[in-house]
């Protein structure tokens, strides 16, 4: 049996579930952590540089004294999303769960950097809705397919070309590039350090004085 939740964001939930408000406000958390949390949502082809950038950015934010956590595609698929594959339906559910986790981290005041191909525009829009427009920073890691294929850090393009992998983004599954991302970083022409500088510049208004 299902009914509407008290929390409009959640939509349909099981019966006998009530939304409880905590006693700590978002402003309290901002004051303690001295930052306005957001999710830097990296999207792009396999091999475009999402994981590399996510873990470097996480390290830099921590070095600067900010609470930050990187959520990476393969890592999440080892645990929370281990039951999901790569069909469109599973990819959508993968993104929904990640967005819910990112939202929780942001609610806790922590910056989140997500490194998922997230190839479908509609799924990223869903993530934006779950996380909130103010906190969702869509960042297109925009390397050309031939560059990603040349890098092929996990040997996946080779497998996909050999027909050993189905539903592979860019080869046998579509990638819908963002039309109007908050940031677009071309890792074919920019160094890792340059991309980090640009993201950090974008985040600076969210850092508070210590
Ligand atoms: P993804 O997570 O998007 O699949 P990875 O970060 O795993 O991509 O792999 C990207 C590869 O490209 C790494 O081997 C990285 O060292 C290399 N690379 C070269 N130039 C860049 C750059 N400017 N930004 C990010 N990665 C780069």
PDB file of C-alpha atoms and ligand atoms in Angstrom:
ATOM      1  CA  UNK A   1       0.000   0.000   0.000  1.00  0.00           C
ATOM      2  CA  UNK A   2       1.427   3.422  -0.927  1.00  0.00           C
ATOM      3  CA  UNK A   3       0.496   7.026  -0.218  1.00  0.00           C
ATOM      4  CA  UNK A   4       1.898  10.545  -0.656  1.00  0.00           C
ATOM      5  CA  UNK A   5       4.662  11.582   1.759  1.00  0.00           C
ATOM      6  CA  UNK A   6       4.565  14.785   3.867  1.00  0.00           C
ATOM      7  CA  UNK A   7       7.751  15.755   2.038  1.00  0.00           C
ATOM      8  CA  UNK A   8       6.726  16.739  -1.497  1.00  0.00           C
ATOM      9  CA  UNK A   9      10.174  15.923  -2.916  1.00  0.00           C
ATOM     10  CA  UNK A  10       9.820  12.261  -2.099  1.00  0.00           C
ATOM     11  CA  UNK A  11       6.559  11.612  -3.907  1.00  0.00           C
ATOM     12  CA  UNK A  12       5.188   8.143  -3.303  1.00  0.00           C
ATOM     13  CA  UNK A  13       6.468   6.305  -0.215  1.00  0.00           C
ATOM     14  CA  UNK A  14       5.226   3.444   1.954  1.00  0.00           C
ATOM     15  CA  UNK A  15       2.400   3.956   4.438  1.00  0.00           C
ATOM     16  CA  UNK A  16       3.250   4.983   8.036  1.00  0.00           C
ATOM     17  CA  UNK A  17       6.337   6.987   7.055  1.00  0.00           C
ATOM     18  CA  UNK A  18       6.544  10.499   8.541  1.00  0.00           C
ATOM     19  CA  UNK A  19       9.057  13.229   7.652  1.00  0.00           C
ATOM     20  CA  UNK A  20      10.797  14.542  10.814  1.00  0.00           C
ATOM     21  CA  UNK A  21      12.472  17.941  10.849  1.00  0.00           C
ATOM     22  CA  UNK A  22      15.787  17.973  12.754  1.00  0.00           C
ATOM     23  CA  UNK A  23      16.866  20.625  15.260  1.00  0.00           C
ATOM     24  CA  UNK A  24      19.942  21.786  13.319  1.00  0.00           C
ATOM     25  CA  UNK A  25      19.404  24.297  10.533  1.00  0.00           C
ATOM     26  CA  UNK A  26      21.312  24.578   7.277  1.00  0.00           C
ATOM     27  CA  UNK A  27      22.619  27.930   8.561  1.00  0.00           C
ATOM     28  CA  UNK A  28      24.015  26.212  11.702  1.00  0.00           C
ATOM     29  CA  UNK A  29      25.886  23.731   9.575  1.00  0.00           C
ATOM     30  CA  UNK A  30      27.193  26.473   7.272  1.00  0.00           C
ATOM     31  CA  UNK A  31      28.543  28.340  10.310  1.00  0.00           C
ATOM     32  CA  UNK A  32      30.278  25.277  11.759  1.00  0.00           C
ATOM     33  CA  UNK A  33      31.763  24.052   8.475  1.00  0.00           C
ATOM     34  CA  UNK A  34      32.341  27.580   7.060  1.00  0.00           C
ATOM     35  CA  UNK A  35      31.107  26.667   3.625  1.00  0.00           C
ATOM     36  CA  UNK A  36      27.994  26.553   1.525  1.00  0.00           C
ATOM     37  CA  UNK A  37      27.892  22.967   0.273  1.00  0.00           C
ATOM     38  CA  UNK A  38      27.238  22.024  -3.327  1.00  0.00           C
ATOM     39  CA  UNK A  39      27.538  19.042  -5.650  1.00  0.00           C
ATOM     40  CA  UNK A  40      30.017  19.340  -8.482  1.00  0.00           C
ATOM     41  CA  UNK A  41      28.382  16.939 -10.909  1.00  0.00           C
ATOM     42  CA  UNK A  42      30.996  15.789 -13.440  1.00  0.00           C
ATOM     43  CA  UNK A  43      29.546  14.288 -16.616  1.00  0.00           C
ATOM     44  CA  UNK A  44      31.398  13.050 -19.682  1.00  0.00           C
ATOM     45  CA  UNK A  45      32.562  10.065 -21.683  1.00  0.00           C
ATOM     46  CA  UNK A  46      34.565   7.237 -20.178  1.00  0.00           C
ATOM     47  CA  UNK A  47      38.205   8.356 -20.160  1.00  0.00           C
ATOM     48  CA  UNK A  48      37.334  12.060 -20.298  1.00  0.00           C
ATOM     49  CA  UNK A  49      38.944  12.564 -16.873  1.00  0.00           C
ATOM     50  CA  UNK A  50      36.063  12.580 -14.368  1.00  0.00           C
ATOM     51  CA  UNK A  51      37.687  10.319 -11.753  1.00  0.00           C
ATOM     52  CA  UNK A  52      41.076  11.992 -12.108  1.00  0.00           C
ATOM     53  CA  UNK A  53      39.526  15.425 -11.590  1.00  0.00           C
ATOM     54  CA  UNK A  54      37.131  14.272  -8.836  1.00  0.00           C
ATOM     55  CA  UNK A  55      39.862  12.823  -6.624  1.00  0.00           C
ATOM     56  CA  UNK A  56      42.261  15.736  -7.252  1.00  0.00           C
ATOM     57  CA  UNK A  57      39.519  18.228  -6.452  1.00  0.00           C
ATOM     58  CA  UNK A  58      38.565  16.327  -3.303  1.00  0.00           C
ATOM     59  CA  UNK A  59      42.213  16.427  -2.186  1.00  0.00           C
ATOM     60  CA  UNK A  60      42.550  20.153  -2.929  1.00  0.00           C
ATOM     61  CA  UNK A  61      39.347  21.039  -1.096  1.00  0.00           C
ATOM     62  CA  UNK A  62      40.473  19.040   1.946  1.00  0.00           C
ATOM     63  CA  UNK A  63      43.926  20.699   1.780  1.00  0.00           C
ATOM     64  CA  UNK A  64      42.175  24.091   1.768  1.00  0.00           C
ATOM     65  CA  UNK A  65      40.281  23.027   4.912  1.00  0.00           C
ATOM     66  CA  UNK A  66      36.909  22.171   3.352  1.00  0.00           C
ATOM     67  CA  UNK A  67      34.804  19.087   4.019  1.00  0.00           C
ATOM     68  CA  UNK A  68      34.494  17.280   0.684  1.00  0.00           C
ATOM     69  CA  UNK A  69      33.797  13.786  -0.581  1.00  0.00           C
ATOM     70  CA  UNK A  70      34.175  12.254  -4.035  1.00  0.00           C
ATOM     71  CA  UNK A  71      31.636   9.708  -5.240  1.00  0.00           C
ATOM     72  CA  UNK A  72      33.062   7.673  -8.087  1.00  0.00           C
ATOM     73  CA  UNK A  73      31.197   5.482 -10.567  1.00  0.00           C
ATOM     74  CA  UNK A  74      33.032   2.205 -10.095  1.00  0.00           C
ATOM     75  CA  UNK A  75      33.253   2.607  -6.304  1.00  0.00           C
ATOM     76  CA  UNK A  76      29.503   3.130  -5.946  1.00  0.00           C
ATOM     77  CA  UNK A  77      28.827   0.138  -8.174  1.00  0.00           C
ATOM     78  CA  UNK A  78      30.851  -2.014  -5.760  1.00  0.00           C
ATOM     79  CA  UNK A  79      28.411  -1.285  -2.938  1.00  0.00           C
ATOM     80  CA  UNK A  80      25.233   0.770  -2.932  1.00  0.00           C
ATOM     81  CA  UNK A  81      24.497   0.104  -6.612  1.00  0.00           C
ATOM     82  CA  UNK A  82      25.976  -3.365  -6.995  1.00  0.00           C
ATOM     83  CA  UNK A  83      22.597  -4.690  -8.129  1.00  0.00           C
ATOM     84  CA  UNK A  84      22.456  -2.341 -11.149  1.00  0.00           C
ATOM     85  CA  UNK A  85      23.689  -2.859 -14.705  1.00  0.00           C
ATOM     86  CA  UNK A  86      24.002  -0.512 -17.684  1.00  0.00           C
ATOM     87  CA  UNK A  87      20.583  -0.665 -19.312  1.00  0.00           C
ATOM     88  CA  UNK A  88      18.845   2.729 -19.579  1.00  0.00           C
ATOM     89  CA  UNK A  89      16.542   1.794 -16.670  1.00  0.00           C
ATOM     90  CA  UNK A  90      19.446   0.757 -14.426  1.00  0.00           C
ATOM     91  CA  UNK A  91      21.474   3.836 -15.389  1.00  0.00           C
ATOM     92  CA  UNK A  92      18.547   6.021 -14.357  1.00  0.00           C
ATOM     93  CA  UNK A  93      18.220   4.245 -11.002  1.00  0.00           C
ATOM     94  CA  UNK A  94      22.011   4.506 -10.552  1.00  0.00           C
ATOM     95  CA  UNK A  95      21.813   8.273 -10.985  1.00  0.00           C
ATOM     96  CA  UNK A  96      18.743   8.612  -8.759  1.00  0.00           C
ATOM     97  CA  UNK A  97      20.443   6.852  -5.842  1.00  0.00           C
ATOM     98  CA  UNK A  98      23.665   8.822  -6.298  1.00  0.00           C
ATOM     99  CA  UNK A  99      21.713  12.082  -6.370  1.00  0.00           C
ATOM    100  CA  UNK A 100      19.938  11.127  -3.140  1.00  0.00           C
ATOM    101  CA  UNK A 101      23.299  10.364  -1.507  1.00  0.00           C
ATOM    102  CA  UNK A 102      24.770  13.648  -2.777  1.00  0.00           C
ATOM    103  CA  UNK A 103      21.780  15.485  -1.386  1.00  0.00           C
ATOM    104  CA  UNK A 104      22.303  13.923   2.045  1.00  0.00           C
ATOM    105  CA  UNK A 105      25.989  14.896   2.034  1.00  0.00           C
ATOM    106  CA  UNK A 106      25.071  18.449   0.999  1.00  0.00           C
ATOM    107  CA  UNK A 107      22.427  18.593   3.728  1.00  0.00           C
ATOM    108  CA  UNK A 108      25.197  17.600   6.142  1.00  0.00           C
ATOM    109  CA  UNK A 109      27.206  20.569   4.790  1.00  0.00           C
ATOM    110  CA  UNK A 110      29.772  18.622   2.800  1.00  0.00           C
ATOM    111  CA  UNK A 111      30.887  19.335  -0.787  1.00  0.00           C
ATOM    112  CA  UNK A 112      30.295  16.372  -3.100  1.00  0.00           C
ATOM    113  CA  UNK A 113      32.110  15.685  -6.339  1.00  0.00           C
ATOM    114  CA  UNK A 114      30.416  13.025  -8.458  1.00  0.00           C
ATOM    115  CA  UNK A 115      32.216  11.194 -11.262  1.00  0.00           C
ATOM    116  CA  UNK A 116      29.602   9.396 -13.348  1.00  0.00           C
ATOM    117  CA  UNK A 117      29.173   9.298 -17.099  1.00  0.00           C
ATOM    118  CA  UNK A 118      25.486  10.157 -16.519  1.00  0.00           C
ATOM    119  CA  UNK A 119      24.839  10.148 -20.277  1.00  0.00           C
ATOM    120  CA  UNK A 120      21.140  11.029 -20.284  1.00  0.00           C
ATOM    121  CA  UNK A 121      19.991  14.638 -20.065  1.00  0.00           C
ATOM    122  CA  UNK A 122      16.761  13.619 -18.360  1.00  0.00           C
ATOM    123  CA  UNK A 123      18.667  11.757 -15.633  1.00  0.00           C
ATOM    124  CA  UNK A 124      20.860  14.790 -14.941  1.00  0.00           C
ATOM    125  CA  UNK A 125      17.719  16.921 -14.755  1.00  0.00           C
ATOM    126  CA  UNK A 126      16.365  14.452 -12.199  1.00  0.00           C
ATOM    127  CA  UNK A 127      19.627  14.786 -10.224  1.00  0.00           C
ATOM    128  CA  UNK A 128      19.304  18.582 -10.393  1.00  0.00           C
ATOM    129  CA  UNK A 129      15.776  18.341  -9.004  1.00  0.00           C
ATOM    130  CA  UNK A 130      16.774  15.962  -6.188  1.00  0.00           C
ATOM    131  CA  UNK A 131      19.902  17.900  -5.170  1.00  0.00           C
ATOM    132  CA  UNK A 132      18.395  21.346  -5.754  1.00  0.00           C
ATOM    133  CA  UNK A 133      19.139  23.942  -8.440  1.00  0.00           C
ATOM    134  CA  UNK A 134      21.212  26.095  -6.044  1.00  0.00           C
ATOM    135  CA  UNK A 135      23.523  23.232  -5.158  1.00  0.00           C
ATOM    136  CA  UNK A 136      23.811  21.389  -8.466  1.00  0.00           C
ATOM    137  CA  UNK A 137      26.854  22.444 -10.490  1.00  0.00           C
ATOM    138  CA  UNK A 138      26.697  20.614 -13.794  1.00  0.00           C
ATOM    139  CA  UNK A 139      30.255  20.283 -15.083  1.00  0.00           C
ATOM    140  CA  UNK A 140      30.814  18.866 -18.535  1.00  0.00           C
ATOM    141  CA  UNK A 141      34.164  17.105 -18.815  1.00  0.00           C
ATOM    142  CA  UNK A 142      34.254  17.531 -22.537  1.00  0.00           C
ATOM    143  CA  UNK A 143      36.995  15.560 -24.253  1.00  0.00           C
ATOM    144  CA  UNK A 144      36.398  14.347 -27.802  1.00  0.00           C
ATOM    145  CA  UNK A 145      35.569  10.660 -28.263  1.00  0.00           C
ATOM    146  CA  UNK A 146      38.786   9.960 -30.200  1.00  0.00           C
ATOM    147  CA  UNK A 147      40.882  11.425 -27.371  1.00  0.00           C
ATOM    148  CA  UNK A 148      39.041   9.348 -24.752  1.00  0.00           C
ATOM    149  CA  UNK A 149      39.421   6.265 -26.903  1.00  0.00           C
ATOM    150  CA  UNK A 150      43.151   6.895 -27.317  1.00  0.00           C
ATOM    151  CA  UNK A 151      43.544   7.252 -23.525  1.00  0.00           C
ATOM    152  CA  UNK A 152      41.340   4.223 -22.796  1.00  0.00           C
ATOM    153  CA  UNK A 153      42.608   4.052 -19.171  1.00  0.00           C
ATOM    154  CA  UNK A 154      40.617   0.911 -18.359  1.00  0.00           C
ATOM    155  CA  UNK A 155      40.826  -0.785 -21.785  1.00  0.00           C
ATOM    156  CA  UNK A 156      37.038  -0.513 -22.124  1.00  0.00           C
ATOM    157  CA  UNK A 157      36.928   1.096 -25.594  1.00  0.00           C
ATOM    158  CA  UNK A 158      39.053  -1.746 -26.912  1.00  0.00           C
ATOM    159  CA  UNK A 159      36.599  -4.260 -25.446  1.00  0.00           C
ATOM    160  CA  UNK A 160      33.591  -2.321 -26.751  1.00  0.00           C
ATOM    161  CA  UNK A 161      35.083  -2.112 -30.272  1.00  0.00           C
ATOM    162  CA  UNK A 162      35.749  -5.843 -30.142  1.00  0.00           C
ATOM    163  CA  UNK A 163      32.080  -6.412 -29.311  1.00  0.00           C
ATOM    164  CA  UNK A 164      32.880  -7.723 -25.836  1.00  0.00           C
ATOM    165  CA  UNK A 165      30.871  -4.992 -24.104  1.00  0.00           C
ATOM    166  CA  UNK A 166      27.346  -3.899 -24.885  1.00  0.00           C
ATOM    167  CA  UNK A 167      25.694  -0.568 -23.972  1.00  0.00           C
ATOM    168  CA  UNK A 168      29.038   1.256 -23.961  1.00  0.00           C
ATOM    169  CA  UNK A 169      28.602   5.041 -23.987  1.00  0.00           C
ATOM    170  CA  UNK A 170      29.992   6.677 -27.112  1.00  0.00           C
ATOM    171  CA  UNK A 171      30.211   3.363 -29.009  1.00  0.00           C
ATOM    172  CA  UNK A 172      27.000   1.399 -28.592  1.00  0.00           C
ATOM    173  CA  UNK A 173      25.038   3.696 -26.256  1.00  0.00           C
ATOM    174  CA  UNK A 174      24.365   7.437 -26.601  1.00  0.00           C
ATOM    175  CA  UNK A 175      25.948  10.335 -24.717  1.00  0.00           C
ATOM    176  CA  UNK A 176      23.734  13.417 -24.523  1.00  0.00           C
ATOM    177  CA  UNK A 177      26.081  16.340 -23.900  1.00  0.00           C
ATOM    178  CA  UNK A 178      24.787  19.134 -21.624  1.00  0.00           C
ATOM    179  CA  UNK A 179      23.449  22.054 -23.626  1.00  0.00           C
ATOM    180  CA  UNK A 180      23.924  24.677 -20.922  1.00  0.00           C
ATOM    181  CA  UNK A 181      26.241  23.368 -18.179  1.00  0.00           C
ATOM    182  CA  UNK A 182      27.472  25.562 -15.307  1.00  0.00           C
ATOM    183  CA  UNK A 183      31.022  24.676 -16.369  1.00  0.00           C
ATOM    184  CA  UNK A 184      32.470  23.091 -19.484  1.00  0.00           C
ATOM    185  CA  UNK A 185      36.067  21.922 -19.240  1.00  0.00           C
ATOM    186  CA  UNK A 186      37.842  20.531 -22.281  1.00  0.00           C
ATOM    187  CA  UNK A 187      40.407  18.074 -20.936  1.00  0.00           C
ATOM    188  CA  UNK A 188      41.683  17.595 -24.483  1.00  0.00           C
ATOM    189  CA  UNK A 189      43.184  21.073 -24.335  1.00  0.00           C
ATOM    190  CA  UNK A 190      43.382  21.859 -20.578  1.00  0.00           C
ATOM    191  CA  UNK A 191      45.683  20.308 -17.991  1.00  0.00           C
ATOM    192  CA  UNK A 192      44.282  18.759 -14.800  1.00  0.00           C
ATOM    193  CA  UNK A 193      45.657  21.743 -12.844  1.00  0.00           C
ATOM    194  CA  UNK A 194      43.849  24.199 -15.146  1.00  0.00           C
ATOM    195  CA  UNK A 195      40.519  22.406 -14.772  1.00  0.00           C
ATOM    196  CA  UNK A 196      40.920  22.394 -10.978  1.00  0.00           C
ATOM    197  CA  UNK A 197      41.690  26.122 -10.935  1.00  0.00           C
ATOM    198  CA  UNK A 198      38.523  26.829 -12.893  1.00  0.00           C
ATOM    199  CA  UNK A 199      36.314  24.710 -10.623  1.00  0.00           C
ATOM    200  CA  UNK A 200      37.838  26.237  -7.478  1.00  0.00           C
ATOM    201  CA  UNK A 201      37.249  29.738  -8.879  1.00  0.00           C
ATOM    202  CA  UNK A 202      33.618  28.793  -9.399  1.00  0.00           C
ATOM    203  CA  UNK A 203      33.351  27.504  -5.812  1.00  0.00           C
ATOM    204  CA  UNK A 204      35.072  30.445  -4.114  1.00  0.00           C
ATOM    205  CA  UNK A 205      31.843  32.370  -3.296  1.00  0.00           C
ATOM    206  CA  UNK A 206      30.800  29.306  -1.265  1.00  0.00           C
ATOM    207  CA  UNK A 207      33.861  29.449   0.991  1.00  0.00           C
ATOM    208  CA  UNK A 208      33.433  31.399   4.250  1.00  0.00           C
ATOM    209  CA  UNK A 209      36.121  33.196   6.263  1.00  0.00           C
ATOM    210  CA  UNK A 210      37.799  31.104   8.953  1.00  0.00           C
TER     211      UNK A 210
HETATM  212  P1  LIG B   1      36.840   8.849 -16.449  1.00  0.00           P
HETATM  213  O1  LIG B   1      36.681   8.832 -14.947  1.00  0.00           O
HETATM  214  O2  LIG B   1      36.165  10.010 -17.103  1.00  0.00           O
HETATM  215  O3  LIG B   1      36.507   7.544 -17.089  1.00  0.00           O
HETATM  216  P2  LIG B   1      39.656   8.776 -15.860  1.00  0.00           P
HETATM  217  O4  LIG B   1      39.913   9.924 -14.927  1.00  0.00           O
HETATM  218  O5  LIG B   1      39.529   7.404 -15.246  1.00  0.00           O
HETATM  219  O6  LIG B   1      38.389   9.104 -16.760  1.00  0.00           O
HETATM  220  O7  LIG B   1      40.804   8.685 -16.957  1.00  0.00           O
HETATM  221  C1  LIG B   1      41.237   9.822 -17.675  1.00  0.00           C
HETATM  222  C2  LIG B   1      42.666   9.574 -18.177  1.00  0.00           C
HETATM  223  O8  LIG B   1      43.085  10.691 -18.954  1.00  0.00           O
HETATM  224  C3  LIG B   1      43.655   9.419 -17.032  1.00  0.00           C
HETATM  225  O9  LIG B   1      44.603   8.451 -17.375  1.00  0.00           O
HETATM  226  C4  LIG B   1      44.295  10.816 -16.965  1.00  0.00           C
HETATM  227  O10 LIG B   1      45.604  10.764 -16.446  1.00  0.00           O
HETATM  228  C5  LIG B   1      44.294  11.236 -18.429  1.00  0.00           C
HETATM  229  N1  LIG B   1      44.289  12.693 -18.654  1.00  0.00           N
HETATM  230  C6  LIG B   1      45.073  13.345 -19.527  1.00  0.00           C
HETATM  231  N2  LIG B   1      44.829  14.669 -19.523  1.00  0.00           N
HETATM  232  C7  LIG B   1      43.834  14.871 -18.633  1.00  0.00           C
HETATM  233  C8  LIG B   1      43.149  16.037 -18.181  1.00  0.00           C
HETATM  234  N3  LIG B   1      43.429  17.264 -18.656  1.00  0.00           N
HETATM  235  N4  LIG B   1      42.174  15.887 -17.266  1.00  0.00           N
HETATM  236  C9  LIG B   1      41.872  14.657 -16.794  1.00  0.00           C
HETATM  237  N5  LIG B   1      42.492  13.523 -17.168  1.00  0.00           N
HETATM  238  C10 LIG B   1      43.469  13.613 -18.089  1.00  0.00           C
END
